Structure formats: structure tokens, C-alpha cells
Amino acid sequence: MAHTGISNKSPFRTATLWLIWGWLLIFALLPNILVIAVSFLTRDSTAFISLPISIDSYVRMIDPLYFDVFVHSLWMAGITTIICLLLGYPFAWFVSRMSKRWQPLLMLMLILPFWTNSLVRTYALKLLFANNGLINKSLLAIGIIDAPIDILYTQGAVIAGLTYLLFPFMVLPLYAVFSDLRNDMLLASQDLGASKPQTFWHVVLPLTTPGIISGVLLVLLPAMGMFYVADILGGSRNLLVGNIIKNQFLDARDWPFGAAASVLLTLAMAVLLLAYRASSRRIGKTDFSEVA
Amino acid sequence: MSDSSLNGSTNNKSPKNKNPIRFGNIVAKGYLVLIYTLLYLPIIVLVVMSFNKSKIGYNWGGFSLKWYESLFNNQAMLDAFWHSIVLGLVAATVSTAIGTLTALALHRYDFRGKGLLNGLLFVLMMSPEIVLAISLLALFLLIGLQLGFVSLLLAHITFCLPFVVITVFARLSSLDERLMEAARDLGASESIMVRTVLIPVIFPAVMAGWLLAFTLSLDDVVVSTFVTGPSYEILPLRIYSMVRVGLKPEVNAIGTILLVASLILAVISQLLLRRR
């Protein structure tokens, strides 16, 4: 389409393109290639990594010792994602049906916590979850329990923490698709004789699938990486993939293994991105950025 | 330009007629209230506890500012705070400069590899922080860069960049091309058009992008954990090392200060973006 304004061959254009491409190549593309390369090398106690090339790091992930940790981590991240979806789907729907006057305020209140320090908010949960914390005290006071229950340092605490931090990221894309969901489509479906469950299943759900997938993308991947949540709320037995990668890189100094775990995370992201693209194509949208 | 680019659209076309699928209004509102309560309860507890006199446990021992006092007497904490502010200011400014130029280029020019650039920025934004963190660590060690301020800065600029691009780009997408054409028809030169039309239009978004980048930088734990060096300790990592070992009342105080600061920044940014 026609472009008005600044001419297409200006030095400004050339300089800008050099700058951004240079930055992305050096600080995004090249580092990732390095990590992939490292994952195929061998651990070395002095120089971190050395030859020969091997797939040993990938094979070791199936080793029961690590495999169980991976599965447990995936499980916690997966449950977090499901809880966020189950809570966030009706939440986004309700907000999108509220009066136009209230919607901006409601969404602002949702994203405000996103602007605040996530480490501080994780720590705040610790205040609630501790043995003499607010939850235990309240439960004791109303007599539901006789002795404090262990909340802190359980996988439940990690899942609660991840859900708390990542919930807005599930709601944002869902809210975007619900805002685009036009009432006349639902009316048409009902006029054609569909029941409410049928309307939901055949109209609402397919039209909101891109939102669901991008929400899953925005929750599942960070949920696997946020090692500080597991550190603060989960104790030593509830590790995330992020903890494994961090331990391998900063403590155990087994770079190839940490890199291989990171490559798997990247592959998971690629699969989810492709699923998102396919689902938005299906409903006639190729806009990658509805997510943001 | 095509629609298949960065575009933060939330346009709402639904007419104002009755919803075919109706919720019990009470149920919907009750649910929203419940979720918002859960979202804000931990924050409120933290703020209240920061003024609590008693050190151990969670019993209210009376109002006190002593944790704030001890915070301001904690030199390591103050140093870390200033380090974070400086890092955030520089990282936000550089990423806003590069990000704004990139958004302008994406909006106004057609060039080879435009789709690829879009995609790369998108993937960078979506990438788990931990993946970015170890990849940058690998890069810095490979080129022999001393870990410290510079490595933190390069990393922070990198993860802030896509957020600035998308914020400014969304604003540019809503820019009415006719404004520029009208300016040209009235005989405005290119530099006048940029000064009188383009800059006023994108300025709020540029500011909002800067604020977002600053907050992201001030917030970051994951990437910084990997690329930090002993010479430059920043606040989130200082807090992290404190909260790992147990409950520290000073953390309530610094947490409250950070919460209030970022809430103010967030509200300013939202006001900037709303004024259309």
C-alpha cells in the first residue's frame, strides 16, 4: 500500500534497519545458536564445555533421576495453566460483558499487579502461606482445623504462586477474543435453533480458541521457568525446569545438560506458536499480535 | 501495509443489544469481586505488615516505621537500590530509542525481511526468560565480557525491546494517514511533518513504552540472576537473597516502596495511552 511521508531510501531507514537487525542478530539469534551448540557438547570441569559432540545431554534427560523431576515440573506448570484457564475464561467473558464504562477500569486493575515486582508478590504469598500466616490463622479461628496445616513448601504452594503471578497473562488474550466476539453471531446461532451449550460448543469456543492457545503459551512457558517461585514457596523438593537449568548453569556447572533442557523449552514454545498460528488462520485471522 | 504485523487491537464491535447468553448478573459480579480480592489480598497483607511493630510472627504489634528506618540504614540495600535505578534508566532509554525507531521503520517502510523481523521480535517477547538468560550468559562468556553493569545493561535492553516496539507500533497503527497527507498538501516539509504530526501522535506511546521498559528492568530476577557480576548488585537480586532464607520484615518495607512506585508508574502509563 502507498506510504506517505519519509522517503524509502533515506539514511534514517538504513541506519535503523542496521541497528535493529544488528542488535537482534547479536543478542537474540547468535546466543540461541550458541545454546543449541552447547547442548551437543560434553561437560568439562575446567572450561565448562569441550568436544566431542554428543547427544548425551538429551539422553540423560530420560534417566529416571532427572526424568521424574522434569515430569513433576511439567505437571506443576500444566496444573497452573489449567487453573488459570478455568478461572480466566469465565473471568474474561464476564469482564467483556460488563458495561463499557467499567471495562477499562477492570482491565487496569487486572494488569496493575503485572507492573509490580513479581518477587515481592511471591514473598507476600509466603506471608499468607506460613504456618502462622494469615490462612492458617483464619482457618484456626473459625475452627476448620485444629492445628496449622502445611501450605508453604508444598507443590500446592508453588502452583498457587505461579497461578497468582501468571493469571493476568491468561486473561489478556482471552479478553481480546471475547471483545471481538460479536453478539449478533450468538444471536444468529440461537435464531438457527442452537441451544446454549450448542452455541457455546460450536460458536463461542472455536472463536475463542486463539485466545486460549495464546493464554496457554503465555502461562505454561513462564510457569516452567520461574525458578524463584519454586525456590521461595516450594522448598527443595518441588523444582521447576527453570530450577534445573539454573542449577546446571550456576551450581553444578553442567552446561550441556542445562542447555539441552533450555532447547526443549524453546521447542515447546515453537510447537505452541505453530498451534496458535494454525488456530487463528482457521478463523480467518493471521494477526500474530492479538496476544499482546 | 498488511495487517499481519504487530498490532495491539482490542476494538469492540458488539452492538449494545441484549446478550443472547446471559449470566446471572449477581454470579458474574460476585465472581469478579472474588478474583480481584484474591489478586489484591497478598499485596494488602504485605503493606500492612510493613508497618507492624513486632518482628516475629504475624501478630499485630502496633504501628511502627522501624522497618523503613532499618531499611534506610542498610547501606548494601541502598547501593543495590541505586544500581537498579541507574540500570533501569539507561536500559529503558536505550531500548525506547531503538524500539521507537524500529516501530517507525516497521510502520512506514517496506523492506526485505520485514516479516522475519516481526517474527523475531515476537519470538523474543514470547521466549521464556530463562532461555534468554542462559543464551546471553553463553554469549558474554564467549566474547569474554566481564559480568557486571554492561552485561546486565545489554540483557535488559534486549528483553525490553519488543515491548517498546509493540507499544509504539500499536499507536502508529491508529495514526490516521490522512493527517500526514493533509500536512503535505498544506506544503509541510518532511521535517515539519515529523515534528508537528508524527511526534505529537506517538509521544504518549513512547513514554508509555519507556515506563514499561523501566518497570520490566526494575522487576527482573530471572535474566539478572545469570548475567550479574559481584561488582554490581541490583535490588531484585538483593531481595531475592534475603527472602530465600526466611521472612525478613525489611523486605515488607522495601516491597511496599516498590509496589507504590510501580503502581504510580503504571497509572501514568495507562493515562498516557488512554488519551487518544
Coordinates of C-alpha atoms in Angstrom, one line a residue:
Chain A
M1 CA 0.0 0.0 0.0
A2 CA 1.0 3.6 -0.5
H3 CA 3.3 5.1 2.0
T4 CA 3.3 8.7 2.7
G5 CA 6.0 10.6 4.4
I6 CA 9.6 9.7 4.7
S7 CA 11.1 8.5 1.5
N8 CA 12.0 4.9 1.3
K9 CA 15.8 5.3 0.8
S10 CA 16.6 7.7 3.5
P11 CA 19.8 7.3 5.6
F12 CA 17.4 7.1 8.6
R13 CA 15.9 4.0 7.2
T14 CA 19.2 2.3 6.5
A15 CA 20.6 3.2 9.9
T16 CA 17.5 2.0 11.8
L17 CA 17.4 -1.3 10.0
W18 CA 21.1 -1.9 10.6
L19 CA 20.7 -1.1 14.2
I20 CA 17.7 -3.4 14.9
W21 CA 19.0 -6.2 12.8
G22 CA 22.4 -6.0 14.3
W23 CA 21.0 -6.0 17.8
L24 CA 18.7 -8.9 17.3
L25 CA 21.4 -11.0 15.5
I26 CA 24.0 -10.4 18.2
F27 CA 21.8 -10.6 21.3
A28 CA 18.9 -12.9 20.3
L29 CA 19.8 -15.1 17.4
L30 CA 23.5 -15.8 18.0
P31 CA 23.1 -16.6 21.7
N32 CA 20.4 -19.1 20.9
I33 CA 22.5 -20.8 18.3
L34 CA 25.3 -21.0 20.9
V35 CA 23.0 -22.7 23.4
I36 CA 22.0 -25.3 20.8
A37 CA 25.6 -25.9 20.1
V38 CA 26.5 -26.2 23.8
S39 CA 23.7 -28.7 24.3
F40 CA 25.6 -31.1 21.9
L41 CA 28.9 -30.7 23.6
T42 CA 30.5 -32.6 26.5
R43 CA 30.8 -31.3 30.0
D44 CA 34.2 -30.1 31.1
S45 CA 35.1 -29.2 34.6
T46 CA 37.6 -26.5 33.8
A47 CA 36.3 -24.9 30.6
F48 CA 32.6 -25.6 31.1
I49 CA 32.4 -27.3 27.7
S50 CA 34.5 -29.4 25.4
L51 CA 34.4 -31.7 22.5
P52 CA 33.4 -34.4 21.5
I53 CA 30.0 -33.7 20.1
S54 CA 27.4 -36.0 21.6
I55 CA 23.7 -36.3 22.3
D56 CA 24.5 -37.4 25.8
S57 CA 22.7 -34.5 27.4
Y58 CA 19.5 -35.3 25.7
V59 CA 19.8 -39.0 26.5
R60 CA 20.4 -38.2 30.2
M61 CA 17.0 -36.4 30.5
I62 CA 15.3 -39.8 30.2
D63 CA 17.4 -41.0 33.1
P64 CA 14.9 -41.6 35.9
L65 CA 16.9 -39.4 38.2
Y66 CA 16.1 -36.3 36.1
F67 CA 13.1 -37.6 34.3
D68 CA 11.0 -37.6 37.4
V69 CA 12.0 -34.0 38.2
F70 CA 11.1 -33.0 34.6
V71 CA 7.7 -34.7 34.8
H72 CA 7.0 -33.2 38.2
S73 CA 7.9 -29.8 36.9
L74 CA 5.8 -30.1 33.8
W75 CA 2.9 -31.4 36.0
M76 CA 3.0 -28.3 38.2
A77 CA 3.3 -25.9 35.3
G78 CA 0.5 -27.8 33.5
I79 CA -1.9 -27.7 36.5
T80 CA -1.1 -24.0 36.9
T81 CA -2.1 -23.4 33.2
I82 CA -5.3 -25.4 33.6
I83 CA -6.3 -23.5 36.8
C84 CA -5.5 -20.2 35.1
L85 CA -7.6 -21.2 32.1
L86 CA -10.6 -22.4 34.2
L87 CA -10.5 -19.3 36.3
G88 CA -9.6 -16.9 33.5
Y89 CA -12.1 -18.0 30.8
P90 CA -15.2 -17.0 32.7
F91 CA -13.4 -14.0 34.1
A92 CA -12.5 -12.6 30.7
W93 CA -16.1 -13.4 29.4
F94 CA -17.7 -11.6 32.4
V95 CA -15.5 -8.6 32.0
S96 CA -16.2 -8.4 28.3
R97 CA -19.9 -8.3 29.0
M98 CA -19.7 -5.6 31.6
S99 CA -20.8 -2.1 30.8
K100 CA -18.3 -0.2 28.5
R101 CA -17.7 2.3 31.2
W102 CA -16.3 -0.3 33.6
Q103 CA -14.3 -2.4 31.3
P104 CA -11.1 -0.2 31.1
L105 CA -11.0 0.1 34.9
L106 CA -11.5 -3.6 35.4
M107 CA -8.7 -4.4 33.0
L108 CA -6.4 -1.8 34.5
M109 CA -7.0 -3.4 37.9
L110 CA -6.0 -6.7 36.4
I111 CA -2.8 -5.6 34.9
L112 CA -1.7 -3.3 37.7
P113 CA -0.1 -6.3 39.6
F114 CA 1.8 -7.1 36.4
W115 CA 3.6 -3.8 36.9
T116 CA 4.6 -4.5 40.4
N117 CA 7.6 -6.6 41.4
S118 CA 6.8 -10.3 41.0
L119 CA 9.4 -11.3 43.5
V120 CA 7.8 -9.1 46.1
R121 CA 4.4 -10.6 45.4
T122 CA 5.8 -14.1 45.7
Y123 CA 7.2 -13.1 49.1
A124 CA 3.8 -11.7 50.0
L125 CA 2.3 -15.1 49.4
K126 CA 4.8 -16.5 51.8
L127 CA 3.3 -14.3 54.5
L128 CA -0.1 -15.9 53.8
F129 CA 1.0 -19.5 53.5
A130 CA 3.3 -19.7 56.5
N131 CA 2.4 -21.9 59.4
N132 CA 1.5 -18.9 61.5
G133 CA 0.4 -17.0 58.4
L134 CA -3.0 -15.4 57.6
I135 CA -4.6 -18.5 56.0
N136 CA -3.7 -20.9 58.9
K137 CA -4.7 -18.3 61.5
S138 CA -8.1 -17.7 59.8
L139 CA -8.8 -21.4 59.5
L140 CA -7.8 -22.0 63.1
A141 CA -10.0 -19.1 64.2
I142 CA -13.1 -20.3 62.5
G143 CA -12.4 -23.8 63.8
I144 CA -12.0 -25.7 60.4
I145 CA -8.6 -27.0 61.5
D146 CA -7.2 -27.8 65.0
A147 CA -3.5 -27.4 64.1
P148 CA -1.8 -25.4 61.4
I149 CA -1.7 -27.2 58.0
D150 CA 1.5 -27.2 55.9
I151 CA 0.9 -25.0 52.9
L152 CA 4.4 -23.5 52.5
Y153 CA 7.0 -25.8 50.8
T154 CA 4.4 -27.9 49.1
Q155 CA 3.7 -28.3 45.4
G156 CA 0.3 -26.7 46.1
A157 CA 2.1 -23.5 47.2
V158 CA 4.2 -23.4 44.0
I159 CA 1.1 -23.9 41.9
A160 CA -0.8 -21.2 43.8
G161 CA 2.2 -18.9 43.4
L162 CA 2.5 -19.5 39.7
T163 CA -1.2 -19.1 39.2
Y164 CA -1.2 -15.8 41.2
L165 CA 1.7 -14.4 39.1
L166 CA 0.5 -15.6 35.7
F167 CA -3.3 -15.2 35.8
P168 CA -3.3 -11.8 34.0
F169 CA -1.4 -13.3 31.1
M170 CA -4.1 -15.8 30.6
V171 CA -6.9 -13.2 30.8
L172 CA -5.4 -10.6 28.4
P173 CA -5.6 -12.7 25.2
L174 CA -8.9 -14.2 26.3
Y175 CA -10.4 -10.7 26.9
A176 CA -9.2 -9.7 23.4
V177 CA -11.0 -12.6 21.7
F178 CA -14.1 -12.1 23.8
S179 CA -14.2 -8.4 23.0
D180 CA -14.2 -9.3 19.3
L181 CA -16.9 -11.9 19.8
R182 CA -20.0 -10.2 18.4
N183 CA -23.4 -10.6 19.9
D184 CA -25.1 -11.0 16.5
M185 CA -23.1 -14.2 16.0
L186 CA -24.5 -15.6 19.2
L187 CA -28.0 -14.4 18.3
A188 CA -27.7 -15.9 14.8
S189 CA -26.7 -19.2 16.3
Q190 CA -29.7 -19.1 18.7
D191 CA -32.1 -18.0 15.9
L192 CA -31.0 -21.0 13.9
G193 CA -32.2 -23.2 16.8
A194 CA -29.0 -23.9 18.7
S195 CA -29.2 -24.5 22.4
K196 CA -27.0 -22.6 24.7
P197 CA -24.5 -25.5 25.1
Q198 CA -24.5 -25.9 21.3
T199 CA -23.9 -22.2 20.8
F200 CA -21.0 -22.4 23.2
W201 CA -19.5 -25.5 21.7
H202 CA -19.9 -24.6 18.0
V203 CA -19.6 -20.8 18.1
V204 CA -18.0 -19.4 21.2
L205 CA -15.4 -22.0 21.8
P206 CA -14.0 -22.1 18.2
L207 CA -13.9 -18.3 18.0
T208 CA -12.0 -18.0 21.3
T209 CA -9.6 -20.8 20.7
P210 CA -6.8 -18.5 19.5
G211 CA -7.1 -16.7 22.8
I212 CA -7.0 -20.0 24.7
I213 CA -3.8 -21.0 22.9
S214 CA -2.0 -17.8 23.4
G215 CA -3.1 -17.7 27.0
V216 CA -1.6 -21.2 27.4
L217 CA 1.5 -20.0 25.7
L218 CA 1.9 -17.0 28.0
V219 CA 1.3 -19.1 31.1
L220 CA 2.8 -22.5 30.5
L221 CA 6.2 -21.4 29.3
P222 CA 6.9 -18.9 32.1
A223 CA 5.5 -21.3 34.6
M224 CA 8.3 -23.7 33.7
G225 CA 11.0 -21.1 34.0
M226 CA 10.1 -19.1 37.1
F227 CA 12.7 -20.7 39.4
Y228 CA 12.3 -18.1 42.2
V229 CA 8.7 -19.1 42.8
A230 CA 9.7 -22.7 43.4
D231 CA 12.7 -21.5 45.5
I232 CA 10.6 -19.3 47.8
L233 CA 7.4 -21.3 48.1
G234 CA 8.3 -24.9 47.1
G235 CA 11.4 -25.9 49.1
S236 CA 13.9 -28.3 47.7
R237 CA 11.5 -31.0 46.5
N238 CA 9.3 -29.0 44.2
L239 CA 11.6 -27.9 41.3
L240 CA 10.7 -26.4 38.0
V241 CA 12.6 -26.8 34.7
G242 CA 13.9 -23.3 35.4
N243 CA 15.5 -24.6 38.7
I244 CA 17.1 -27.5 36.8
I245 CA 18.5 -25.2 34.2
K246 CA 19.7 -22.7 36.8
N247 CA 21.3 -25.4 38.9
Q248 CA 23.1 -26.9 35.9
F249 CA 24.4 -23.5 34.8
L250 CA 25.3 -21.8 38.1
D251 CA 25.9 -24.6 40.6
A252 CA 26.6 -28.0 39.0
R253 CA 28.3 -26.4 36.1
D254 CA 27.0 -28.9 33.6
W255 CA 26.3 -26.5 30.8
P256 CA 25.4 -29.0 28.1
F257 CA 22.7 -30.5 30.2
G258 CA 21.3 -27.2 31.2
A259 CA 21.4 -26.1 27.5
A260 CA 19.6 -29.2 26.4
A261 CA 16.8 -28.5 28.9
S262 CA 16.6 -25.0 27.6
V263 CA 16.4 -26.2 24.0
L264 CA 13.4 -28.4 25.0
L265 CA 11.7 -25.4 26.4
T266 CA 12.3 -23.5 23.1
L267 CA 10.9 -26.4 21.2
A268 CA 7.8 -26.4 23.4
M269 CA 7.4 -22.7 22.6
A270 CA 7.7 -23.4 18.9
V271 CA 5.0 -26.0 19.0
L272 CA 2.6 -23.7 20.9
L273 CA 3.3 -20.8 18.5
L274 CA 2.5 -23.0 15.5
A275 CA -0.7 -24.2 17.1
Y276 CA -1.6 -20.6 17.8
R277 CA -1.0 -19.6 14.2
A278 CA -3.0 -22.6 12.8
S279 CA -6.0 -21.8 15.1
S280 CA -6.0 -18.1 14.2
R281 CA -5.8 -18.9 10.5
R282 CA -8.8 -21.2 10.9
I283 CA -11.0 -18.3 12.0
G284 CA -9.6 -16.0 9.3
K285 CA -7.1 -14.1 11.4
T286 CA -3.4 -14.1 10.7
D287 CA -2.6 -11.4 13.3
F288 CA 0.1 -12.8 15.4
S289 CA 0.0 -10.0 17.9
E290 CA -3.5 -10.3 19.3
V291 CA -1.5 -11.8 22.1
A292 CA 0.0 -8.6 23.2
Chain B
M1 CA 0.7 -2.2 4.9
S2 CA -0.6 -5.6 5.7
D3 CA -2.5 -6.4 8.8
S4 CA -0.2 -9.3 9.7
S5 CA 2.1 -7.3 11.8
L6 CA 2.4 -6.3 15.4
N7 CA -1.0 -4.8 16.3
G8 CA -2.5 -4.5 19.7
S9 CA -6.1 -4.2 18.6
T10 CA -8.9 -4.5 21.1
N11 CA -11.6 -3.0 19.1
N12 CA -15.0 -3.9 20.2
K13 CA -17.8 -4.1 17.7
S14 CA -20.5 -5.6 19.7
P15 CA -23.7 -3.7 19.5
K16 CA -25.5 -2.6 22.6
N17 CA -28.3 -5.1 22.4
K18 CA -29.1 -7.8 24.9
N19 CA -26.7 -10.6 25.4
P20 CA -28.1 -13.8 24.0
I21 CA -26.2 -15.8 26.6
R22 CA -26.9 -14.1 29.9
F23 CA -25.2 -14.7 33.1
G24 CA -26.9 -14.2 36.4
N25 CA -25.6 -10.8 37.0
I26 CA -25.0 -11.5 40.6
V27 CA -23.0 -14.6 39.9
A28 CA -20.8 -12.7 37.4
K29 CA -20.2 -9.8 39.7
G30 CA -19.6 -11.9 42.7
Y31 CA -17.0 -13.9 40.7
L32 CA -15.2 -10.8 39.6
V33 CA -15.1 -9.5 43.2
L34 CA -13.7 -12.8 44.4
I35 CA -10.9 -12.9 41.9
Y36 CA -9.9 -9.3 42.5
T37 CA -9.9 -9.9 46.2
L38 CA -7.6 -12.9 45.7
L39 CA -5.3 -10.7 43.4
Y40 CA -5.0 -7.9 45.9
L41 CA -5.2 -9.6 49.3
P42 CA -1.5 -10.6 49.4
I43 CA -0.4 -7.1 48.4
I44 CA -2.5 -5.6 51.1
V45 CA -1.2 -8.0 53.7
L46 CA 2.4 -7.1 52.7
V47 CA 1.7 -3.4 53.0
V48 CA 0.0 -3.8 56.4
M49 CA 2.8 -6.0 57.7
S50 CA 5.4 -3.4 56.7
F51 CA 4.1 -1.2 59.4
N52 CA 3.9 -3.9 62.0
K53 CA 6.0 -3.3 65.1
S54 CA 6.5 -7.0 66.1
K55 CA 9.3 -8.8 64.5
I56 CA 8.4 -12.4 64.7
G57 CA 5.2 -14.0 63.6
Y58 CA 2.2 -12.3 62.2
N59 CA 0.6 -10.8 65.3
W60 CA -0.1 -7.1 65.1
G61 CA 2.2 -5.4 67.5
G62 CA 1.2 -1.9 66.8
F63 CA 2.1 0.7 64.1
S64 CA 5.7 1.3 63.5
L65 CA 8.0 2.7 60.9
K66 CA 11.1 1.0 62.2
W67 CA 11.5 -1.4 59.3
Y68 CA 11.6 1.6 57.0
E69 CA 14.2 3.1 59.3
S70 CA 16.3 0.0 59.3
L71 CA 16.0 -0.1 55.5
F72 CA 17.4 3.4 55.2
N73 CA 20.3 2.4 57.4
N74 CA 21.1 -0.6 55.3
Q75 CA 23.9 0.5 53.0
A76 CA 24.0 -2.6 50.9
M77 CA 20.3 -2.2 50.3
L78 CA 20.6 1.4 49.3
D79 CA 23.5 0.7 47.0
A80 CA 21.5 -2.0 45.3
F81 CA 18.6 0.3 45.0
W82 CA 20.6 3.0 43.2
H83 CA 22.2 0.4 41.0
S84 CA 18.8 -0.7 39.9
I85 CA 17.6 2.8 39.3
V86 CA 20.6 3.6 37.1
L87 CA 20.4 0.4 35.2
G88 CA 16.6 0.9 34.7
L89 CA 17.1 4.5 33.5
V90 CA 19.8 3.6 30.9
A91 CA 18.2 0.3 29.8
A92 CA 14.7 2.0 29.4
T93 CA 16.2 4.9 27.5
V94 CA 18.3 2.9 25.1
S95 CA 15.6 0.3 24.4
T96 CA 13.0 3.0 23.9
A97 CA 15.3 4.8 21.4
I98 CA 15.9 1.6 19.4
G99 CA 12.4 0.3 19.9
T100 CA 10.8 3.5 18.6
L101 CA 13.0 3.7 15.6
T102 CA 12.1 0.0 14.8
A103 CA 8.4 0.6 15.2
L104 CA 8.7 3.6 12.8
A105 CA 10.6 1.5 10.3
L106 CA 8.1 -1.4 10.6
H107 CA 5.2 1.0 10.1
R108 CA 6.5 3.3 7.3
Y109 CA 8.8 1.2 5.2
D110 CA 8.6 -1.9 3.1
F111 CA 11.8 -3.8 3.2
R112 CA 13.0 -7.3 2.6
G113 CA 12.8 -9.5 5.7
K114 CA 10.1 -7.4 7.4
G115 CA 8.0 -10.4 8.2
L116 CA 11.1 -12.1 9.6
L117 CA 11.9 -9.0 11.8
N118 CA 8.3 -9.0 13.1
G119 CA 8.5 -12.7 13.8
L120 CA 11.9 -12.4 15.5
L121 CA 10.6 -9.6 17.8
F122 CA 7.6 -11.7 18.6
V123 CA 9.5 -14.8 19.4
L124 CA 11.9 -12.7 21.6
M125 CA 8.9 -11.4 23.5
M126 CA 7.4 -14.9 23.9
S127 CA 10.7 -16.7 24.8
P128 CA 10.8 -17.9 28.4
E129 CA 13.1 -15.5 30.3
I130 CA 15.3 -18.4 31.4
V131 CA 16.1 -19.3 27.8
L132 CA 17.2 -15.8 27.1
A133 CA 19.2 -15.7 30.3
I134 CA 21.4 -18.7 29.6
S135 CA 21.8 -17.8 26.0
L136 CA 23.1 -14.3 26.9
L137 CA 25.3 -15.8 29.6
A138 CA 26.8 -18.1 27.0
L139 CA 27.4 -15.2 24.6
F140 CA 29.0 -13.0 27.3
L141 CA 31.4 -15.7 28.4
L142 CA 32.2 -16.5 24.7
I143 CA 33.2 -12.9 23.9
G144 CA 34.9 -12.6 27.3
L145 CA 32.7 -9.8 28.6
Q146 CA 33.2 -9.2 32.4
L147 CA 29.8 -9.8 34.1
G148 CA 28.6 -6.7 35.8
F149 CA 26.9 -3.4 34.7
V150 CA 27.5 -3.8 31.0
S151 CA 26.2 -7.4 30.8
L152 CA 23.1 -6.5 32.8
L153 CA 22.5 -3.5 30.6
L154 CA 22.8 -5.4 27.3
A155 CA 20.5 -8.1 28.6
H156 CA 17.9 -5.7 30.0
I157 CA 17.8 -3.7 26.7
T158 CA 17.3 -6.9 24.8
F159 CA 14.3 -8.1 26.8
C160 CA 12.7 -4.7 26.9
L161 CA 13.0 -4.0 23.2
P162 CA 10.0 -6.0 21.9
F163 CA 7.7 -4.5 24.5
V164 CA 8.6 -0.9 23.4
V165 CA 8.2 -1.8 19.7
I166 CA 4.8 -3.2 20.2
T167 CA 3.6 -0.3 22.4
V168 CA 4.7 2.3 19.9
F169 CA 3.7 0.3 16.9
A170 CA 0.1 -0.1 18.2
R171 CA -0.1 3.7 18.4
L172 CA 1.3 4.2 14.9
S173 CA -1.3 1.8 13.6
S174 CA -4.0 4.0 14.9
L175 CA -2.4 7.1 13.2
D176 CA -4.6 8.5 10.5
E177 CA -2.6 8.6 7.3
R178 CA -4.8 11.5 6.2
L179 CA -3.2 13.7 8.8
M180 CA 0.2 13.3 7.2
E181 CA -1.3 13.8 3.7
A182 CA -3.1 16.9 4.8
A183 CA 0.1 18.3 6.3
R184 CA 1.9 17.6 3.0
D185 CA -0.9 19.1 0.9
L186 CA -0.6 22.2 3.0
G187 CA 3.0 22.4 2.0
A188 CA 4.7 21.0 5.1
S189 CA 8.2 19.7 4.5
E190 CA 9.2 16.3 5.8
S191 CA 10.9 17.6 8.9
I192 CA 7.8 19.8 9.7
M193 CA 5.5 16.8 9.3
V194 CA 7.6 14.7 11.6
R195 CA 7.7 17.5 14.2
T196 CA 4.1 18.6 14.0
V197 CA 2.2 15.4 13.3
L198 CA 4.2 12.3 13.9
I199 CA 6.0 13.1 17.2
P200 CA 2.9 14.5 18.9
V201 CA 0.9 11.4 17.9
I202 CA 3.5 8.8 19.1
F203 CA 4.9 10.7 22.1
P204 CA 2.4 9.3 24.7
A205 CA 3.2 5.7 23.4
V206 CA 6.9 6.3 23.5
M207 CA 6.6 7.5 27.1
A208 CA 4.4 4.5 28.0
G209 CA 7.0 2.2 26.3
W210 CA 9.7 3.8 28.4
L211 CA 7.8 3.3 31.6
L212 CA 7.1 -0.3 30.8
A213 CA 10.8 -0.9 30.0
F214 CA 11.9 0.8 33.2
T215 CA 9.5 -1.4 35.2
L216 CA 10.5 -4.6 33.5
S217 CA 14.1 -3.8 34.2
L218 CA 13.4 -3.0 37.9
D219 CA 11.4 -6.2 38.2
D220 CA 13.7 -8.7 36.5
V221 CA 15.0 -11.6 38.6
V222 CA 15.5 -14.4 36.1
V223 CA 17.7 -12.9 33.5
S224 CA 19.7 -10.8 36.0
T225 CA 20.5 -13.9 38.1
F226 CA 22.5 -15.2 35.2
V227 CA 24.2 -12.2 33.8
T228 CA 25.0 -10.4 37.1
G229 CA 28.5 -10.0 38.5
P230 CA 29.8 -9.3 42.0
S231 CA 30.7 -5.7 41.1
Y232 CA 27.1 -4.6 40.5
E233 CA 24.4 -5.9 42.8
I234 CA 20.9 -4.9 41.9
L235 CA 17.8 -4.6 44.1
P236 CA 15.8 -7.6 42.9
L237 CA 18.7 -9.9 43.5
R238 CA 19.4 -8.4 46.9
I239 CA 15.8 -9.0 47.8
Y240 CA 16.0 -12.5 46.4
S241 CA 18.9 -13.4 48.5
M242 CA 17.1 -12.1 51.6
V243 CA 13.7 -13.9 51.0
R244 CA 15.2 -17.2 50.2
V245 CA 16.4 -17.8 53.7
G246 CA 13.2 -16.7 55.6
L247 CA 10.9 -13.9 56.4
K248 CA 12.6 -10.5 56.8
P249 CA 10.5 -7.6 57.9
E250 CA 12.7 -5.2 55.9
V251 CA 11.5 -7.0 52.8
N252 CA 7.9 -5.9 53.6
A253 CA 9.1 -2.3 53.7
I254 CA 11.1 -2.3 50.5
G255 CA 8.4 -4.3 48.9
T256 CA 5.8 -1.7 49.8
I257 CA 8.0 1.1 48.5
L258 CA 8.5 -0.8 45.2
L259 CA 4.7 -1.5 45.0
V260 CA 3.8 2.1 45.4
A261 CA 6.4 3.3 42.9
S262 CA 5.4 0.8 40.2
L263 CA 1.7 1.5 40.8
I264 CA 2.3 5.2 40.2
L265 CA 4.3 4.4 37.0
A266 CA 1.6 2.0 35.8
V267 CA -1.2 4.5 36.3
I268 CA 0.8 7.3 34.5
S269 CA 1.4 4.9 31.6
Q270 CA -2.2 4.0 31.3
L271 CA -3.3 7.6 31.3
L272 CA -0.7 8.3 28.6
L273 CA -2.1 5.5 26.4
R274 CA -5.8 6.4 27.0
R275 CA -5.6 10.0 25.9
R276 CA -6.4 9.4 22.2

